[in-house]
Structures are given as C-alpha cells and as structure tokens.
C-alpha cells in the first residue's frame, strides 16, 4: 500500500482529495492544525502548524512517504520548512497545488500557457507572488533529488465543501430572490470541479511524467459571468435575475459586489487533457454543489460589507 502525505486535507480541495485517496486504497496521512474533526477512521491525522519547523520535523521524520501532495502551501517559507522536515531521499512524487494567479496577467493574452511569463499582478497581488515563491522553492529543492515534481495551476475551483462565497453566493441570491449584480464587461471565467481536480492528482501519481512538470488544470470551456450564474440557476432549478452594473463609473471595485475578478481568467489546458481528458459537466457539478449547499448553508456566512454594498447598488439601480 502506497503511503501518501497530504498537507492540509481537512477543507474543500484537501478533503475531497483525501476521500479520493482513500477510495484508491492509499495509506493516507494528513498534516493540519486539527481544527476540524477527522471524518474517516482510516485517516492518520498529524496535528501540527506547518510553520512550526521543529514540530513538523518531529512528526514527519519517522515516516517515509511515497507521495506528498501540498494543498495548503501559501508561501516560500512554508515550502522550505516542509522540504527540511521530509526524509532526505524525498518522496517518489511531489505535487504542489499552485494557482492561475501566478501569471503575469497584465502583460499576457489568454489563454495563459504553462510556458507564459509569471509575475505579481494587480488582481491577486501578494497571493500570486507567494505562490510563485512557493513554486520556486520546490523546483530548486527537487532539482537534484530523484523526485518527480508536478505543479498544478487551477483557475477557480467549485464543488462540495466549498465554503468560499462563489457558487454559494449565487445560490444564496437565488433562494432569497435577489438580483445578481454582474460587471458590465464580457470577461470569461474558467472553472474546475473539485472532484475532477482530485482525479487529476490521482492520475498524475500513477502516470510517468517529467522530473519537473507544470500543468494548467481546468475545464476546456470558459464561460461568461452571466453564463456561470445561469448555470447555477439551472442546476438549482430556480429563476435568476441578473443586472449589469458599471462599477468603474461609481469608483467601486468588482469584488465589492461580485465574487470574481474582472479579467479573463482562462488557461490553455491541452497539456493536462492529454493525461486526464475527463471533466464533469458544469450543470452536473453544480447540481451536486447545490445539494451540499442546502445541507450546509447555515455554516456559510455571506460577507456583511458585500451585503451592504449590494443594497446600496440595488437602490441606485432602482432594483429595491
């Protein structure tokens, strides 16, 4: 039985990945702060703050992991600490979940390719820069170690256990019969269903790959903001009312009323599709997301400042 370590593993992507790994028969270890209860007795949860260097060494050094998947890595320092804590010979394969936020968006045209320039941008600022730094640490560390490193760059991820206010934001508006305010642009958004992302990880662990590989991961087709909202409504079986808003005229930002940045977040995913071509239809994935949302909506708190901003904008547009 292959032994896999998942950094994180209790929230959204990490939780979904753990379930997939268990289903594949892996011996699954997780490292997190233990803030959420372990839901499966087969999970061996090692409670630790990943920034606690000595504690992480203490809990990891007794183990030799075949595979390591870093879902929760946010900056280069965290990556350095993990590299020092792992056994000297390293795992057979290491997968880091990065982000499409690393691309030098302001100087590129979509779809962004794995070979395109990366750099801090005005949308993701330090989040994107920190992901870039994390990628660099792992690439340097594993350069002279016989570990196959794969870096995944997803756009927006949706699905069950997503407490971020994205699809849940739309579902909340649908159930309350509130109009969804959209930026008056025609930008495209790209998504990947969380279980598809987990399947990609599992496929990479089983497949031969180059020593250092970078993959954009996402659905082949990007959608407009309106199309995304309409897909959410169709999946929920509810009517939707969309209203376009020129936020720049009022000197606002798009994130004051809408959960996505106003730029074409679109990736070229042809490389990963050669390895794992399957993907879940938007409606099918959103139907499952909606059923999960209905069972967990009391645990998802909408942002008070966004609610306030929306009320002001609706009054201005005569939508109250």
Short mmCIF file of C-alpha atoms in Angstrom, two decimals, residues 7 31 48 52 67 77-78 88-89 97 107 109 116 155 162 168 174 191 199 205 224 227 231 234 250 268 271 306:
data_model
loop_
_atom_site.label_atom_id
_atom_site.label_comp_id
_atom_site.label_asym_id
_atom_site.label_seq_id
_atom_site.Cartn_x
_atom_site.Cartn_y
_atom_site.Cartn_z
CA UNK A 7 -0.54 18.87 3.59
CA UNK A 31 -0.99 17.43 8.40
CA UNK A 48 0.73 20.45 13.61
CA UNK A 52 6.32 25.11 13.37
CA UNK A 67 3.91 10.57 -2.36
CA UNK A 77 8.78 29.84 3.86
CA UNK A 78 6.18 27.11 4.37
CA UNK A 88 16.45 13.24 2.98
CA UNK A 89 15.80 10.96 0.00
CA UNK A 97 -1.32 22.87 -5.83
CA UNK A 107 1.20 41.56 -19.99
CA UNK A 109 -3.26 37.45 -23.65
CA UNK A 116 3.99 32.05 -20.26
CA UNK A 155 -8.33 28.69 -12.10
CA UNK A 162 -16.53 24.93 -0.78
CA UNK A 168 -22.80 29.62 -2.71
CA UNK A 174 -31.43 32.62 -5.91
CA UNK A 191 -13.54 26.54 -13.53
CA UNK A 199 -8.87 12.81 -10.17
CA UNK A 205 0.56 9.88 -9.13
CA UNK A 224 -19.01 34.48 -19.07
CA UNK A 227 -23.38 32.11 -18.15
CA UNK A 231 -25.67 27.53 -14.89
CA UNK A 234 -30.34 25.84 -13.89
CA UNK A 250 -19.10 54.82 -9.32
CA UNK A 268 -4.74 26.54 -22.03
CA UNK A 271 -1.30 19.55 -21.74
CA UNK A 306 -20.79 42.88 0.34
#
